[in-house]
Short mmCIF file of C-alpha atoms in Angstrom, two decimals:
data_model
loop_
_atom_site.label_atom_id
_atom_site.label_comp_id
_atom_site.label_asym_id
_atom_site.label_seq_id
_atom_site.Cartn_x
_atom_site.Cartn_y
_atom_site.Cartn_z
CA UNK M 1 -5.55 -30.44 -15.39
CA UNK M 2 -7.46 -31.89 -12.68
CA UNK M 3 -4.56 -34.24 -11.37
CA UNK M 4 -2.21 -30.99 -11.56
CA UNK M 5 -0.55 -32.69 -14.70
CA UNK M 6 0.20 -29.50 -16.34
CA UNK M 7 3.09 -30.68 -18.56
CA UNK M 8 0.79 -33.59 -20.09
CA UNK M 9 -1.98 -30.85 -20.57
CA UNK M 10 -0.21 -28.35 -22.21
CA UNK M 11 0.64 -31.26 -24.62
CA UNK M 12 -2.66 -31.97 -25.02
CA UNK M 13 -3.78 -28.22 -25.42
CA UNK M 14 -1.03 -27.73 -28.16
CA UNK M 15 -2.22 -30.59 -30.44
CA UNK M 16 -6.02 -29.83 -30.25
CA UNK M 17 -4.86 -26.57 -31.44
CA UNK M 18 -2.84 -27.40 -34.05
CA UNK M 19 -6.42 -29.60 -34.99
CA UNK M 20 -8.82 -26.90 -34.93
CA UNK M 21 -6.65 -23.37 -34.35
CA UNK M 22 -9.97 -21.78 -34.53
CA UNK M 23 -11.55 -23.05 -31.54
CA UNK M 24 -12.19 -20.95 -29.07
CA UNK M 25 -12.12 -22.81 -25.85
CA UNK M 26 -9.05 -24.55 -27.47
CA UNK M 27 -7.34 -21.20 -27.51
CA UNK M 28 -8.33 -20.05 -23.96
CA UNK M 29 -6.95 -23.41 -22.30
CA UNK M 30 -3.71 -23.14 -24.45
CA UNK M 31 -3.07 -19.75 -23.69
CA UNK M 32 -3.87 -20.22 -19.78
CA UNK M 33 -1.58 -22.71 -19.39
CA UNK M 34 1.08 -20.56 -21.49
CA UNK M 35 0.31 -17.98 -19.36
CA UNK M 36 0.65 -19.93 -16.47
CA UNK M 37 3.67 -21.36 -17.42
CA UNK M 38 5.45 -17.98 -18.26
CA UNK M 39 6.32 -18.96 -21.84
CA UNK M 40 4.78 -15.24 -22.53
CA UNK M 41 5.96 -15.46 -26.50
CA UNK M 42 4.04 -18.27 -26.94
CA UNK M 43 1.12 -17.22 -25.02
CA UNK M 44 1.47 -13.31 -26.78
CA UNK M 45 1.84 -16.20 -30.43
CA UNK M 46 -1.81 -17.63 -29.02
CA UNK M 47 -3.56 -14.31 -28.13
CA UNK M 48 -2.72 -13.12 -31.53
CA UNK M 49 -4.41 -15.69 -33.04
CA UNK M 50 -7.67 -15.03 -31.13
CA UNK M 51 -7.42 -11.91 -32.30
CA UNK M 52 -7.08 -12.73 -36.38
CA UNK M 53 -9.74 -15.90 -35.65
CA UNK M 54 -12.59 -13.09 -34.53
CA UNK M 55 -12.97 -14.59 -30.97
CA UNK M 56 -11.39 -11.53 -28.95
CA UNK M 57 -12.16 -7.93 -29.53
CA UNK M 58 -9.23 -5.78 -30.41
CA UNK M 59 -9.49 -3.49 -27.05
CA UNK M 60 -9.14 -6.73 -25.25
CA UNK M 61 -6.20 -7.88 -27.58
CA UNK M 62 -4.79 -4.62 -27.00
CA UNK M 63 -4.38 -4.56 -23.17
CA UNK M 64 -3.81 -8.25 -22.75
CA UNK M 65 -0.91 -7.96 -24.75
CA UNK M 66 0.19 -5.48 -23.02
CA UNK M 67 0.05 -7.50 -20.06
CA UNK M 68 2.07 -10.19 -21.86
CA UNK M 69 4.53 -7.97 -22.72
CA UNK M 70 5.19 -7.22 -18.83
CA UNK M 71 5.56 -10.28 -18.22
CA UNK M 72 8.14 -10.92 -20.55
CA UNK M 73 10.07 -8.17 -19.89
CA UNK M 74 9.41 -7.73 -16.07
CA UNK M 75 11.93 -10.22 -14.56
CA UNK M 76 14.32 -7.88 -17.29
CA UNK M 77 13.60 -4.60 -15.63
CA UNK M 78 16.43 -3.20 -14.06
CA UNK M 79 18.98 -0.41 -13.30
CA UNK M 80 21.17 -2.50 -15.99
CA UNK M 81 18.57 -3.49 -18.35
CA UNK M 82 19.17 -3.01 -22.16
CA UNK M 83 17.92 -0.38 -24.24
CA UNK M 84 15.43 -3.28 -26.21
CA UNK M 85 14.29 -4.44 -22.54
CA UNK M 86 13.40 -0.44 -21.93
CA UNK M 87 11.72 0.05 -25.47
CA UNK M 88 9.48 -3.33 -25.08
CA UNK M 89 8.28 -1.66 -22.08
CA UNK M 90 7.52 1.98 -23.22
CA UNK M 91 5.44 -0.25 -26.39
CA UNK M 92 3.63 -1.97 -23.86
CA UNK M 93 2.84 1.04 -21.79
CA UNK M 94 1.68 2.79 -25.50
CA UNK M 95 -0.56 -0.32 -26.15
CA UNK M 96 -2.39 0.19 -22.77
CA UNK M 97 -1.56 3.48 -20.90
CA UNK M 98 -4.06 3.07 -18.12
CA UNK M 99 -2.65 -0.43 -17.15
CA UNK M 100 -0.55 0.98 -14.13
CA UNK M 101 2.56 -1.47 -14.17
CA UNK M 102 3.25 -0.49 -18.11
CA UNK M 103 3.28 2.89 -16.96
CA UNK M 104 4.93 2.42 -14.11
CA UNK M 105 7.84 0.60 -15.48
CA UNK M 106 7.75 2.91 -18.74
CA UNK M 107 8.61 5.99 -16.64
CA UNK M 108 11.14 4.53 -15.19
CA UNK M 109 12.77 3.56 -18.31
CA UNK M 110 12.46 7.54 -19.65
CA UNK M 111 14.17 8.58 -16.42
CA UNK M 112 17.34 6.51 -17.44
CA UNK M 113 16.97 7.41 -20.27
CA UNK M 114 17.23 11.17 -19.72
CA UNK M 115 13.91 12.11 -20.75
CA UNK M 116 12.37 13.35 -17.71
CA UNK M 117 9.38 14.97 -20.09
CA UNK M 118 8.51 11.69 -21.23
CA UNK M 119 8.17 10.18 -17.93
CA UNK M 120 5.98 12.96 -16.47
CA UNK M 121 3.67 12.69 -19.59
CA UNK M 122 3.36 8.68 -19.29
CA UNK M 123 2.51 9.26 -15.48
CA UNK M 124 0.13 12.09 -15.81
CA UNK M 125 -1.84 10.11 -18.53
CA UNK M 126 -2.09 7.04 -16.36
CA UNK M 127 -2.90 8.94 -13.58
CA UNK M 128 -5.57 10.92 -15.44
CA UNK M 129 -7.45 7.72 -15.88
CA UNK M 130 -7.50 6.70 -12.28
CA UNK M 131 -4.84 7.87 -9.54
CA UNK M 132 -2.89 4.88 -7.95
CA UNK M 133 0.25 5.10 -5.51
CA UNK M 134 2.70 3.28 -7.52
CA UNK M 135 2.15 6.00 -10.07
CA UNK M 136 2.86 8.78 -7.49
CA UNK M 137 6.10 6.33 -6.77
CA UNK M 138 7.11 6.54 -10.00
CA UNK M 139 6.73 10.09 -9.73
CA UNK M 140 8.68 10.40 -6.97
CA UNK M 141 11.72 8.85 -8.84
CA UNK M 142 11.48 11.41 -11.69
CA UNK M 143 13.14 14.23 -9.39
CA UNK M 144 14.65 12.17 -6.55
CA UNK M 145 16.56 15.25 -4.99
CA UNK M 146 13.98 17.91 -5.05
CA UNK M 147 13.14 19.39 -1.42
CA UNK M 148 9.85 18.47 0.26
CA UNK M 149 8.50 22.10 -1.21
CA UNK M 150 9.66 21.62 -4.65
CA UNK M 151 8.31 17.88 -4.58
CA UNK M 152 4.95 19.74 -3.46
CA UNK M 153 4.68 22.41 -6.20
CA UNK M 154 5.29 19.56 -9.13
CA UNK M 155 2.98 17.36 -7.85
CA UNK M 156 0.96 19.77 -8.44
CA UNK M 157 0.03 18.35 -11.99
CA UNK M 158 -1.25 15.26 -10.37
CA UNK M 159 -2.91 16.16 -7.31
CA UNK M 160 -5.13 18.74 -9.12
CA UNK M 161 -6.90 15.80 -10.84
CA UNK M 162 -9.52 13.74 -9.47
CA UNK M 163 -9.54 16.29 -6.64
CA UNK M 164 -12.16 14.58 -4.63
CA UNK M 165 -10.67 10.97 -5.12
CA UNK M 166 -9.46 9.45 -1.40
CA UNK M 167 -5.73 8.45 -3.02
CA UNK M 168 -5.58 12.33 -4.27
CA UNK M 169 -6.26 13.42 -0.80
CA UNK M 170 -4.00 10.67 1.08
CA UNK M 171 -1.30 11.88 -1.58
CA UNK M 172 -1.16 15.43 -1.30
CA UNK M 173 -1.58 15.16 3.09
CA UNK M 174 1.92 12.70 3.06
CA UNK M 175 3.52 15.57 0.89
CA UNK M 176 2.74 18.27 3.12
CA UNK M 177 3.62 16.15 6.18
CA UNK M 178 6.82 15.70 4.25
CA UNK M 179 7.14 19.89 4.01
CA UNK M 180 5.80 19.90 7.80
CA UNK M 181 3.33 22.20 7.14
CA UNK M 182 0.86 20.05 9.39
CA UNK M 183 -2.18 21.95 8.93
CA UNK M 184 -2.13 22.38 5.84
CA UNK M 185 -2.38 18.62 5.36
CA UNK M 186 -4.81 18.20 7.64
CA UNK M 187 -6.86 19.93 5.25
CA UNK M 188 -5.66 18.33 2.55
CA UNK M 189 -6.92 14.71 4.19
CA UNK M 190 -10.19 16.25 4.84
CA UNK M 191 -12.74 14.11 6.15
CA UNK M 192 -11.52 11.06 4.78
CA UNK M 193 -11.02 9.44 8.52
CA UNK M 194 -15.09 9.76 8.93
CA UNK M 195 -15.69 8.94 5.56
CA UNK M 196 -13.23 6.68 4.46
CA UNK M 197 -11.34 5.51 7.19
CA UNK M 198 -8.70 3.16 5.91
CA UNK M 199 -5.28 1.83 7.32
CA UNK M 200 -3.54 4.30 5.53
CA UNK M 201 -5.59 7.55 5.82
CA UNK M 202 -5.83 6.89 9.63
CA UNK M 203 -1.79 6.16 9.96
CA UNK M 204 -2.06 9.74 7.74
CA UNK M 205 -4.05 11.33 10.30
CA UNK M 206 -1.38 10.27 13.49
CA UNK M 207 1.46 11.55 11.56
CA UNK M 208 -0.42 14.92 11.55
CA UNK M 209 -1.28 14.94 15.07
CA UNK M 210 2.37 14.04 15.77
CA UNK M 211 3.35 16.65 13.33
CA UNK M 212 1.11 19.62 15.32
CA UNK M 213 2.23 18.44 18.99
CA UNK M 214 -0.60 16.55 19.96
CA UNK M 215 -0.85 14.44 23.28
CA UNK M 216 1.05 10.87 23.07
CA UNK M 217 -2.40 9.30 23.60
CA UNK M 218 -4.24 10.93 20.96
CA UNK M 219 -1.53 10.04 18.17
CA UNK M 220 -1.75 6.06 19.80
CA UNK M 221 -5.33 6.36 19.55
CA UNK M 222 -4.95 6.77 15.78
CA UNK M 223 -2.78 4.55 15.24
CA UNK M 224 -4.54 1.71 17.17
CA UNK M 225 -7.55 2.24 14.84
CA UNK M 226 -5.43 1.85 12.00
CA UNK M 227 -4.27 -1.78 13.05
CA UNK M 228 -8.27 -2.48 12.70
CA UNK M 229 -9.21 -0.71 10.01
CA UNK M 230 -10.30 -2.06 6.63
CA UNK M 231 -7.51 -2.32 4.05
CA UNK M 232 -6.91 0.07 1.43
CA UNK M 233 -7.43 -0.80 -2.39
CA UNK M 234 -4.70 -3.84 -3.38
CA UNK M 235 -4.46 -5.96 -6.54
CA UNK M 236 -7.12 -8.81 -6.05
CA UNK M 237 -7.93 -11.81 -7.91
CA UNK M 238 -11.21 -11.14 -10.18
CA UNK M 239 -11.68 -14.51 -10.02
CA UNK M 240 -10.75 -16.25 -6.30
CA UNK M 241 -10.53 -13.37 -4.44
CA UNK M 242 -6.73 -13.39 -3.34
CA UNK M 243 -4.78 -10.49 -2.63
CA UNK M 244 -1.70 -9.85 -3.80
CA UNK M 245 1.30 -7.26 -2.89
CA UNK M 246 2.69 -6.43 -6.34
CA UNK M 247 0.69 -6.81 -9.48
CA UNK M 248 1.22 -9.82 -11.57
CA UNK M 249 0.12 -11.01 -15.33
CA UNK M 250 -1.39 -14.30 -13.34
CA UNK M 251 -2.43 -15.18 -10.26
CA UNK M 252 -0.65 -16.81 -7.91
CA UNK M 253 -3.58 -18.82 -5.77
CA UNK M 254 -5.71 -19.73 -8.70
CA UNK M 255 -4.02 -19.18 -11.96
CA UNK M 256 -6.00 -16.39 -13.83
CA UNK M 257 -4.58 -14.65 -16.48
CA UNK M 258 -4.82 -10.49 -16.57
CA UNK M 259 -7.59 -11.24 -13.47
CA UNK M 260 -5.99 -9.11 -11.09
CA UNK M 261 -7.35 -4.94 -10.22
CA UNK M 262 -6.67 -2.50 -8.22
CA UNK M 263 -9.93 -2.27 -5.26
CA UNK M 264 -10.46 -2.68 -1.44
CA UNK M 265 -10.10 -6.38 -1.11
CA UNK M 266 -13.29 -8.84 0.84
CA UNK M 267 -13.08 -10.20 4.15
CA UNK M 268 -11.92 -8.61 7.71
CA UNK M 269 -8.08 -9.53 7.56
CA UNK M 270 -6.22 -6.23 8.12
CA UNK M 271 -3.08 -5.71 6.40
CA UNK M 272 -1.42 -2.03 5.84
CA UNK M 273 -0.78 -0.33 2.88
CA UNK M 274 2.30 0.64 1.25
CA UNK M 275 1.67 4.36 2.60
CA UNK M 276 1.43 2.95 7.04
CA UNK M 277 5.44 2.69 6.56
CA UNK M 278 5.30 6.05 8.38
CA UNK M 279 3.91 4.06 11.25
CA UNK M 280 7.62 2.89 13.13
CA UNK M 281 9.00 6.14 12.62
CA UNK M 282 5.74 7.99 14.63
CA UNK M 283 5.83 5.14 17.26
CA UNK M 284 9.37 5.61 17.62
CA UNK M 285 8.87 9.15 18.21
CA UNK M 286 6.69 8.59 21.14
CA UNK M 287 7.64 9.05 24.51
CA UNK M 288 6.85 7.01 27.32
CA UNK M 289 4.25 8.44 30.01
CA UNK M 290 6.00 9.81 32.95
CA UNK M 291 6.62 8.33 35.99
CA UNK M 292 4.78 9.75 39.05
CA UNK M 293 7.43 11.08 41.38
CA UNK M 294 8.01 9.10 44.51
CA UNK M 295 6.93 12.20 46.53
CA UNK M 296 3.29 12.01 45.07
CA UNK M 297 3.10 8.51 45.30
CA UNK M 298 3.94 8.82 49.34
CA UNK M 299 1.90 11.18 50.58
CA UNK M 300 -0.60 8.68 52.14
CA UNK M 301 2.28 7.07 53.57
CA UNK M 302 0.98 6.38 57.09
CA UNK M 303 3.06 6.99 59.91
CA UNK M 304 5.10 3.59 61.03
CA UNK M 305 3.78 3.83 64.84
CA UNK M 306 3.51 0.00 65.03
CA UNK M 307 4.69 -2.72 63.13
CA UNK M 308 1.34 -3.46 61.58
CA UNK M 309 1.03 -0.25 60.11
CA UNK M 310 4.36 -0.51 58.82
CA UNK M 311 2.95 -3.52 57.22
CA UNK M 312 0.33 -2.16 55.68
CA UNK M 313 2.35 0.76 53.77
CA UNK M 314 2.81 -1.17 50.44
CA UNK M 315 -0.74 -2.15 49.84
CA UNK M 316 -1.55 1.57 50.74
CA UNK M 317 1.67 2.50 48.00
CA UNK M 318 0.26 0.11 45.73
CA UNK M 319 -3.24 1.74 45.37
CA UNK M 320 -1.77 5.30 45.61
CA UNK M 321 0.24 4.51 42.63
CA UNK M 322 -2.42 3.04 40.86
CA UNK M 323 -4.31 6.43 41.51
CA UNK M 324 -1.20 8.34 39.67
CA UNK M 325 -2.58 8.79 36.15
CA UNK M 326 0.36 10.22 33.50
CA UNK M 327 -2.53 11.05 31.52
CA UNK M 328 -6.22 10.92 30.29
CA UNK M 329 -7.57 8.03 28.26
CA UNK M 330 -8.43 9.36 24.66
CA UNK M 331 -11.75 9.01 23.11
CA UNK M 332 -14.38 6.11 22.91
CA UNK M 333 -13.12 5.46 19.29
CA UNK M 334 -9.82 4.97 20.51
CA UNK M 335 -7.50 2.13 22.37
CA UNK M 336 -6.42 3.77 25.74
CA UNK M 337 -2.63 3.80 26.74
CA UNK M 338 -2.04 0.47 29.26
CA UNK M 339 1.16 2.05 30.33
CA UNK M 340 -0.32 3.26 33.71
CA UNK M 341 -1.22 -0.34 34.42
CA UNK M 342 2.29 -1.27 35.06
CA UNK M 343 2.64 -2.36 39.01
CA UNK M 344 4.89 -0.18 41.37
CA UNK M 345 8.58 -0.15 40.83
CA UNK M 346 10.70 -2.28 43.42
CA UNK M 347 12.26 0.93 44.76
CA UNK M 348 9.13 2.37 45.47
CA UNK M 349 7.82 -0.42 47.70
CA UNK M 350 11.34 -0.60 49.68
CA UNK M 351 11.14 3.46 50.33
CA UNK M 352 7.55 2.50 51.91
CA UNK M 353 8.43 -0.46 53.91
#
């Protein structure tokens, strides 16, 4: 394992378990390089056997096979898949209904299915254990059609659980942006910018302002503290740390099997969540400051008596124009607009000279 001579190891692993199938660190290399590997019957084949030998609890058992089972069936997942693909994935889902992919992947298989019912009842129990925002995806895709109001109302079941939790509050604020009813998500977000001011809930908070009319600079402001704001919770290695996009059964940096959860990950990179894609459409809302009218700009104009005054008309243009603020700088918290830095247009200085 040390020279990265997996194939030769998981030879190795595979005869000292055949030798002594009741030895535990045996079974944990074995099924880690299974794992690894993504032979996932062979690994679910070695996890069982922990299980009968006494050296895994059945909780444990439970979940991890679970986990297995994803990963077996994930790469099978798909508009197309076959009605044993969708089953394998509801039983994994009913082995461990908090793990969030399971359910995830479950409801989807209900909702092509026809079963609507089913799919809000795996969702609601997942989310009743802790709320996550692939779950609210997946709730999404139950009803694709319904209007932002409708969407609002059936939420409902969800968002009046874990009230006080920050992805509650970030969930119901995006679907009242959605309905445009601006302050009432505002209130919805609550403090969450003071308190918990991620990426996401900050990206939340411009939307709003853009939503309610607010000056260009204020909604830039919040957005330019959400490119340095800490990240929001991701799935990150237990083990090394890594972050990852999408949830996996191992990890891609160092290996670990069923290491990965869903919390805010270490260090002071900055990457947004899933929820900042909001964040092109609000910038591309924006409109540029205006430009102060040539008129304003000129009245220091000097009259052109001599030639050396005449000369001295575009330094005086330049620091008029300089002097022409489109509008105030927003708070100390915030990143001030640098459009008003911009040097005098060409026309300008030819109207002065």
């Amino acid at each position: 394992l040390e020279e990265g001579d997996t194939e030769t190891a998981m030879k190795l692993a595979e005869k000292a378990y055949a030798l002594k199938p009741k030895h535990e660190d045996t079974q944990n290399v074995l099924l880690g390089l299974q794992a690894d590997a993504g032979d996932w019957a062979a690994a679910r084949r070695t996890l069982g056997a922990k299980l009968k030998h006494g050296s895994l609890p059945r909780d444990v058992h439970r979940r991890r096979d679970a986990v297995l089972a994803l990963g077996e069936v994930a790469d099978l997942v798909s508009d197309s898949a076959s009605i044993e693909t969708r089953e394998a994935v509801i039983a994994a889902n009913r082995q461990s209904p908090d793990l969030v992919p399971a359910a995830v992947m479950a409801s989807d298989a209900y909702v092509k299915q026809g079963k609507p019912k089913y799919a809000t009842r795996v969702i609601r129990k997942a989310w009743e254990a802790a709320p996550h925002p692939d779950l609210a995806g997946a709730f999404a895709r139950i009803a694709p059609d319904e209007s932002p109001a409708d969407r609002v109302k059936r939420f409902a079941v969800l968002t009046n659980m874990h009230r006080d939790h920050p992805e509650t509050h970030m969930l119901k604020a995006e679907l009242l942006i959605a309905a445009e009813d601006f302050p009432a998500a505002r209130k919805a977000l609550g403090d969450l910018t003071e308190t918990d001011p991620t990426a996401r809930a900050l990206t939340i908070m411009a939307a709003i302002e853009r939503g309610s009319g607010a000056d260009d600079a204020i909604v830039k402001g919040w957005l330019a503290r959400a490119l340095t704001a800490p990240r929001d919770p991701q799935w990150v290695c237990d083990n090394c740390q890594s972050a990852h996009g999408l949830w996996k059964p191992v990890c891609d940096k160092c290996g670990g099997f069923d290491t990965l959860s869903w919390r805010k990950p270490s260090g002071d990179s900055v990457t947004l969540p899933a929820g900042a894609e909001m964040l092109p459409l609000i910038v591309g809302q924006i409109e540029p400051p205006a430009e102060p009218e040539a008129e304003e700009a000129t009245e220091a104009e000097p009259v052109e008596d001599t030639p050396a005054a005449a000369e001295e008309t575009p330094e005086a243009e330049v620091i008029e124009a300089e002097e022409v603020q489109p509008a105030k700088a927003p708070a100390a918290d915030y990143v001030a607009d640098t459009s008003s830095d911009e040097p005098p247009s060409e026309d300008l200085k030819k109207e002065a000279s």
